[in-house]
mmCIF file of C-alpha atoms in Angstrom:
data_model
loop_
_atom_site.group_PDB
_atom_site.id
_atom_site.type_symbol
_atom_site.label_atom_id
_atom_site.label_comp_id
_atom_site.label_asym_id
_atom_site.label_seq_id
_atom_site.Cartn_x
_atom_site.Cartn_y
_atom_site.Cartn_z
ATOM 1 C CA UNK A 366 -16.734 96.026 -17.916
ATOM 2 C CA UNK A 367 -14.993 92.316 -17.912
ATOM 3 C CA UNK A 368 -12.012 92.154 -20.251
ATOM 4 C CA UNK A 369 -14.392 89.583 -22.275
ATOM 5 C CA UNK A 370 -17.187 91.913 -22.705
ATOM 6 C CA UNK A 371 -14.438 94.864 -24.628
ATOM 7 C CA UNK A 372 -13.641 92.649 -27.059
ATOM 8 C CA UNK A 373 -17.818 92.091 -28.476
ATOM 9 C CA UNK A 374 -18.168 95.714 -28.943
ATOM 10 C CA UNK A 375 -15.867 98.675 -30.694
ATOM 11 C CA UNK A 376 -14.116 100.071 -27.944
ATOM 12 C CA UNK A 377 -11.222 102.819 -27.406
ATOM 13 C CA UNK A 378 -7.726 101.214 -27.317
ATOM 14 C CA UNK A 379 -6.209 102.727 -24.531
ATOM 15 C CA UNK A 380 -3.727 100.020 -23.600
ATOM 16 C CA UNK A 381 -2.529 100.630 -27.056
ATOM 17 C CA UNK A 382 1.395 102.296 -26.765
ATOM 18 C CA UNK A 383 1.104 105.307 -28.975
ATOM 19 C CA UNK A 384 0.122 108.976 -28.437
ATOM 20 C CA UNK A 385 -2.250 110.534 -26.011
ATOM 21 C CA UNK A 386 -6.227 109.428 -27.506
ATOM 22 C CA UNK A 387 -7.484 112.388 -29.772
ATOM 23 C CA UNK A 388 -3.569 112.745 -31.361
ATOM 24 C CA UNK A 389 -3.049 109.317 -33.387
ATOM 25 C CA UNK A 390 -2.061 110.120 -36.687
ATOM 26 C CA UNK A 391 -1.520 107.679 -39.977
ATOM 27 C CA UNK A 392 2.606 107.070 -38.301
ATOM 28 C CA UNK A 393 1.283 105.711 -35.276
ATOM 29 C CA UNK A 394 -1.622 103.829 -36.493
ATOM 30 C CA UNK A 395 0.868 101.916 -39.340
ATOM 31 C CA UNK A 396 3.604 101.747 -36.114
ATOM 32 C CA UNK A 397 1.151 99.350 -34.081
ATOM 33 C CA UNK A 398 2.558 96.058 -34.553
ATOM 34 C CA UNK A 399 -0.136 93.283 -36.108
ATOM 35 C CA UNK A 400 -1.404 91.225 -32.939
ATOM 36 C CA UNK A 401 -4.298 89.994 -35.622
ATOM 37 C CA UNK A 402 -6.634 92.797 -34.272
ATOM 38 C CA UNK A 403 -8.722 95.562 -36.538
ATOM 39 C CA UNK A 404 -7.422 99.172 -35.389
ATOM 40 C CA UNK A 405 -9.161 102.460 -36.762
ATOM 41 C CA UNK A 406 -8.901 106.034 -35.867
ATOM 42 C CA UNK A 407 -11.483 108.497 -35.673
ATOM 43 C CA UNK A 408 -10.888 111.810 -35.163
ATOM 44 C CA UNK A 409 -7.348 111.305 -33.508
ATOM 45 C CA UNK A 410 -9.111 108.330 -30.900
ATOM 46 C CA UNK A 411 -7.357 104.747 -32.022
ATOM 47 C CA UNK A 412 -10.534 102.245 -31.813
ATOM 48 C CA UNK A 413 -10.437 98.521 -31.504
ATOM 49 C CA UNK A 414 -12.899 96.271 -33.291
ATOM 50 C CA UNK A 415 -14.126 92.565 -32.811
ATOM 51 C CA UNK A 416 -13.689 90.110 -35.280
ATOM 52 C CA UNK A 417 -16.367 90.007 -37.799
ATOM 53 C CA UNK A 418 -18.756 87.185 -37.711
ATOM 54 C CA UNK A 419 -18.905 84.293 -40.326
ATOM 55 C CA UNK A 420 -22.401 85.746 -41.605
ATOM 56 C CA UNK A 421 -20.546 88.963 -41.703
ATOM 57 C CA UNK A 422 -18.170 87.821 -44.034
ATOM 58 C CA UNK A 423 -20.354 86.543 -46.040
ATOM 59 C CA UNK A 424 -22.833 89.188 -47.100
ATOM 60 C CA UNK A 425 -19.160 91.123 -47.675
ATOM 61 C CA UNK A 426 -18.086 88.884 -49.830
ATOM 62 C CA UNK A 427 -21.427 89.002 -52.101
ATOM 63 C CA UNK A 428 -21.537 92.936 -52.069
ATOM 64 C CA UNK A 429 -18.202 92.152 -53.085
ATOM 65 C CA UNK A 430 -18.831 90.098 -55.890
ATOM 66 C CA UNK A 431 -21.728 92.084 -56.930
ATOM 67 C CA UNK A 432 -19.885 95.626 -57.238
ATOM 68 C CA UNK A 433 -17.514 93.577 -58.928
ATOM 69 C CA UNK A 434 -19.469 92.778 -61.716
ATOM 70 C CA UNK A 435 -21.012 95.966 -62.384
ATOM 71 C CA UNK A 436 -18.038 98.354 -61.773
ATOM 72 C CA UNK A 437 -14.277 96.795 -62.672
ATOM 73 C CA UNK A 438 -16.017 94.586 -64.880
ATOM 74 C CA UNK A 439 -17.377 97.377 -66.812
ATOM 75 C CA UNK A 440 -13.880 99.162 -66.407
ATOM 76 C CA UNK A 441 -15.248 102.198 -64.235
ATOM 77 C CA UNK A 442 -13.362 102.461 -61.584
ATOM 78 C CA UNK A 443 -12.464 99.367 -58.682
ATOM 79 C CA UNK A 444 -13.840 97.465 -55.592
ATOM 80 C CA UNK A 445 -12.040 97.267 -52.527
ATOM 81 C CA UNK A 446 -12.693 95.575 -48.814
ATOM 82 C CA UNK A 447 -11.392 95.655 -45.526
ATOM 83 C CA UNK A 448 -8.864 95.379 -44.882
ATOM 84 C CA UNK A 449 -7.703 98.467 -46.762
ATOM 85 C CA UNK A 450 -6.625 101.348 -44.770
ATOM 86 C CA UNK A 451 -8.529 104.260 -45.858
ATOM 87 C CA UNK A 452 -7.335 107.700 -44.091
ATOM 88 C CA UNK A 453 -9.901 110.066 -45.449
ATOM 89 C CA UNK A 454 -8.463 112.898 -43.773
ATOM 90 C CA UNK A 455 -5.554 113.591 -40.699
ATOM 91 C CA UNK A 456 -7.047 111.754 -37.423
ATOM 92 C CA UNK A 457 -9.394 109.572 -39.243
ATOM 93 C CA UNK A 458 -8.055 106.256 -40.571
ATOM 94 C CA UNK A 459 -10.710 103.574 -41.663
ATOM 95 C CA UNK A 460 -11.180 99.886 -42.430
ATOM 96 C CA UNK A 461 -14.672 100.194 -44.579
ATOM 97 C CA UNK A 462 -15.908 96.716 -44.747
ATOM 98 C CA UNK A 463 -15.940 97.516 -48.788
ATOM 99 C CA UNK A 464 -15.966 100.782 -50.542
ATOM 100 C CA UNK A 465 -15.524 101.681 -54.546
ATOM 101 C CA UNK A 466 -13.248 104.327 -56.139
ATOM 102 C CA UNK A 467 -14.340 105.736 -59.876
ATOM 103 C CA UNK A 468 -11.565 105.731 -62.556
ATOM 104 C CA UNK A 469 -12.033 109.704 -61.614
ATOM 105 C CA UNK A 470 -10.950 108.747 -58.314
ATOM 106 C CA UNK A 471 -7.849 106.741 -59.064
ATOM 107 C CA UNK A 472 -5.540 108.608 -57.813
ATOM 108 C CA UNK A 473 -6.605 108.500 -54.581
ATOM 109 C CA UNK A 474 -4.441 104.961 -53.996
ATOM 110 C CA UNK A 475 -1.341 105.179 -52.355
ATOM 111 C CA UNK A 476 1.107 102.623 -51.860
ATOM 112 C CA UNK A 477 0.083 101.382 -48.583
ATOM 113 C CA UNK A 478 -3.228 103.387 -48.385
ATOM 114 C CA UNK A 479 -6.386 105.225 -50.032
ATOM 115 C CA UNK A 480 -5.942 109.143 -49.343
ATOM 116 C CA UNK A 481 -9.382 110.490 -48.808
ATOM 117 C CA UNK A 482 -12.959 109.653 -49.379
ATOM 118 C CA UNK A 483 -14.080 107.119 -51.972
ATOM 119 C CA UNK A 484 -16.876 107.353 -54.157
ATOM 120 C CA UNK A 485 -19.076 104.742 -52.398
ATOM 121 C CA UNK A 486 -18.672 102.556 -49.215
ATOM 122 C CA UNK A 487 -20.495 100.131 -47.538
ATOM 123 C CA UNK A 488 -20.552 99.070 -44.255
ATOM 124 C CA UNK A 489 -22.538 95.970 -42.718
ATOM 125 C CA UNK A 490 -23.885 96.145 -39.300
ATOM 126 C CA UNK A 491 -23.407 93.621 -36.709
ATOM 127 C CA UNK A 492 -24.236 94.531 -33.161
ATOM 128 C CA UNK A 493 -20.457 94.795 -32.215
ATOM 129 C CA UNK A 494 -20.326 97.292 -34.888
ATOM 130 C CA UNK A 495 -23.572 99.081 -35.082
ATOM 131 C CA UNK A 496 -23.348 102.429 -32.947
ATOM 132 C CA UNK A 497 -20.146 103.013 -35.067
ATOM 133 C CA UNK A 498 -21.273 102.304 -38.482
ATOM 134 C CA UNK A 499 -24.572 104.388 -37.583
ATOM 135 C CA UNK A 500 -22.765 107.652 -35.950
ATOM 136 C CA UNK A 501 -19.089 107.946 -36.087
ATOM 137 C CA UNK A 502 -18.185 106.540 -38.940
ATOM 138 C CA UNK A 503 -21.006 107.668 -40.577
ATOM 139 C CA UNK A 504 -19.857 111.573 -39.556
ATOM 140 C CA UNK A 505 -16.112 110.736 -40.881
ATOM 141 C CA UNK A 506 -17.816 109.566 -44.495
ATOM 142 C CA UNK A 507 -19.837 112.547 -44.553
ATOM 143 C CA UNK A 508 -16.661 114.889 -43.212
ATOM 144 C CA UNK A 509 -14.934 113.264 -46.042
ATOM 145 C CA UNK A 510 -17.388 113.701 -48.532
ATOM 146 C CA UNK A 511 -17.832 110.315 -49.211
ATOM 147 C CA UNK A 512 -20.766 110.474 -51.699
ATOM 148 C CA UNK A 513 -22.346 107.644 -50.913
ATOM 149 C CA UNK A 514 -23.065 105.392 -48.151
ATOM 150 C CA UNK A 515 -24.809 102.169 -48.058
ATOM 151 C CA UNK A 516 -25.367 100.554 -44.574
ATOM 152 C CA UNK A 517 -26.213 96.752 -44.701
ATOM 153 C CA UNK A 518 -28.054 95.625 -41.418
ATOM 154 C CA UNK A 519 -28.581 91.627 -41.839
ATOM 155 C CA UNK A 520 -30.615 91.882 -38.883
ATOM 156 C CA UNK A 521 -33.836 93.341 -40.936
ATOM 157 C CA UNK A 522 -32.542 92.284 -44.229
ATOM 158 C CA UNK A 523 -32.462 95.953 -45.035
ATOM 159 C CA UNK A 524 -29.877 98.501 -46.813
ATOM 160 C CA UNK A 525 -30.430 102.341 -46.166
ATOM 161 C CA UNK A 526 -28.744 104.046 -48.514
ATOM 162 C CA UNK A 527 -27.342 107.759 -47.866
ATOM 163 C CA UNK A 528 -26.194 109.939 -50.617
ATOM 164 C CA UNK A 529 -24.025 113.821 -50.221
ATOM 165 C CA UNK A 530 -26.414 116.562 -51.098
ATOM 166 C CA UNK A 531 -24.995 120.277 -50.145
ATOM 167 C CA UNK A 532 -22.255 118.460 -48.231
ATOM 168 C CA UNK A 533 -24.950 116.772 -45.813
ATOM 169 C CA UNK A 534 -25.845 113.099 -45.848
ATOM 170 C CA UNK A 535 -29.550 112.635 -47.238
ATOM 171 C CA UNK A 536 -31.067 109.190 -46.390
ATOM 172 C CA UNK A 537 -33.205 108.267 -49.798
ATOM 173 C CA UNK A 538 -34.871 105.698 -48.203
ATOM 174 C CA UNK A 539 -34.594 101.870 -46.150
ATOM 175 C CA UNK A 540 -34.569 98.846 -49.014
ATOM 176 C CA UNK A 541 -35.578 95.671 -48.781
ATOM 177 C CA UNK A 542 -36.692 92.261 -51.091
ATOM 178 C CA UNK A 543 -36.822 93.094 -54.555
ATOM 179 C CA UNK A 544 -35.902 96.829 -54.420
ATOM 180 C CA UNK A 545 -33.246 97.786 -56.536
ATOM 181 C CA UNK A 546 -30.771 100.307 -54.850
ATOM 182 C CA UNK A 547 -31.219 103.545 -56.434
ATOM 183 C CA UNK A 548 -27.359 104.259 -56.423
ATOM 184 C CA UNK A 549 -26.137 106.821 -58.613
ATOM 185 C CA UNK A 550 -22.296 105.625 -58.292
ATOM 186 C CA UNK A 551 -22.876 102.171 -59.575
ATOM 187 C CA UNK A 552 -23.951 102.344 -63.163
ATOM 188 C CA UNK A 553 -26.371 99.986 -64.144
ATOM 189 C CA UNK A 554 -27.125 98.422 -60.460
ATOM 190 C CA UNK A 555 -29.862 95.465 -60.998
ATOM 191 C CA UNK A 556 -29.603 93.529 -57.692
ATOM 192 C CA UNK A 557 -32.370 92.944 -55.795
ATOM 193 C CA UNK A 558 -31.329 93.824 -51.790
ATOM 194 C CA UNK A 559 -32.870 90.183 -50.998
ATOM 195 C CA UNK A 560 -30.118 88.632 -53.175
ATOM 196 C CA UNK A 561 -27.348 90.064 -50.593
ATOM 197 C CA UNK A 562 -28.888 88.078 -48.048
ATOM 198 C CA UNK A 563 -29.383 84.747 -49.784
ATOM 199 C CA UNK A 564 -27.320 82.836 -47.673
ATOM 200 C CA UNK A 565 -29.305 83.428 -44.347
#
């Protein structure tokens, strides 16, 4: 693989001075100095990511906006995006492109990081990203017992939406157009999926 083609995808950091991969903890993640890339850690493995894309950023920025509305607005808990370090447990340290804590949940922020699994996060796909939002990081959430999980793939204008049941991530079902995310975190959720993709 050309040193070109690493950067498009998520890749292990190996060149990264630090522990032996499978042994990074929260100390050696917050030791790497900032050289302007996105580190995360799953289960003790220090990953590199690719800068997201402009279209990316955008559909962020709207779930953003959105959650914004119906949660802090509403005073029931608060919205936060990447990037916020998130360790959800020892060896897994996380960047979720946004994610939602519950004023039950509050505690939960630390000075300089979010100690263990929020109530909701979302991550948007983008081929750099997909295999990790779709399989590890979707293992951490459920490890963490993050309760729910929306992924966001711009690609098919869809949002699957994945929600704890016995401990075990449940899909309830691919939405797209005019369906309304049946969330139970977000109280009162009226947006249409379509309207998170109004830009494109």
């Amino acid at each position: 693989m050309t040193t070109t083609a690493r950067f498009l995808t998520v890749v292990p950091a190996d060149l990264v001075p630090g522990p032996p991969q499978g042994q990074w903890t929260y100390a050696d993640y917050a030791a790497i100095p900032d050289d302007g890339k996105r580190y995360e850690v799953l289960k003790g493995v220090l990953y590199m990511s690719p800068a997201p894309t402009p279209g990316h950023q955008s559909i962020s920025v709207r779930l953003v906006a959105f959650l914004f509305q119906f949660v802090e607005a509403v005073g029931v808990g608060r919205v936060f995006h990447a990037p916020t370090d998130v360790e959800l447990a020892p060896g897994d340290i996380v960047q979720p492109d946004v994610f939602v804590l519950l004023n039950t949940s509050l505690e939960q922020i630390g000075e300089k990081r979010v100690f263990g699994g929020p109530d909701l996060v979302v991550e948007v796909l983008s081929p750099s990203t997909m295999s990790d939002d779709l399989h590890g990081k979707r293992d951490a959430y459920e490890r963490a017992q993050v309760l729910e999980y929306w992924i966001v793939n711009p690609g098919e204008r869809v949002v699957e939406l994945f929600t704890l049941e016995n401990g075990v991530y449940r899909s309830l079902g691919a939405f797209q157009g005019d369906d309304v995310l049946p969330t139970r975190i977000v109280p009162d959720w009226s947006v249409p999926v379509e309207r998170l993709f109004a830009f494109m």
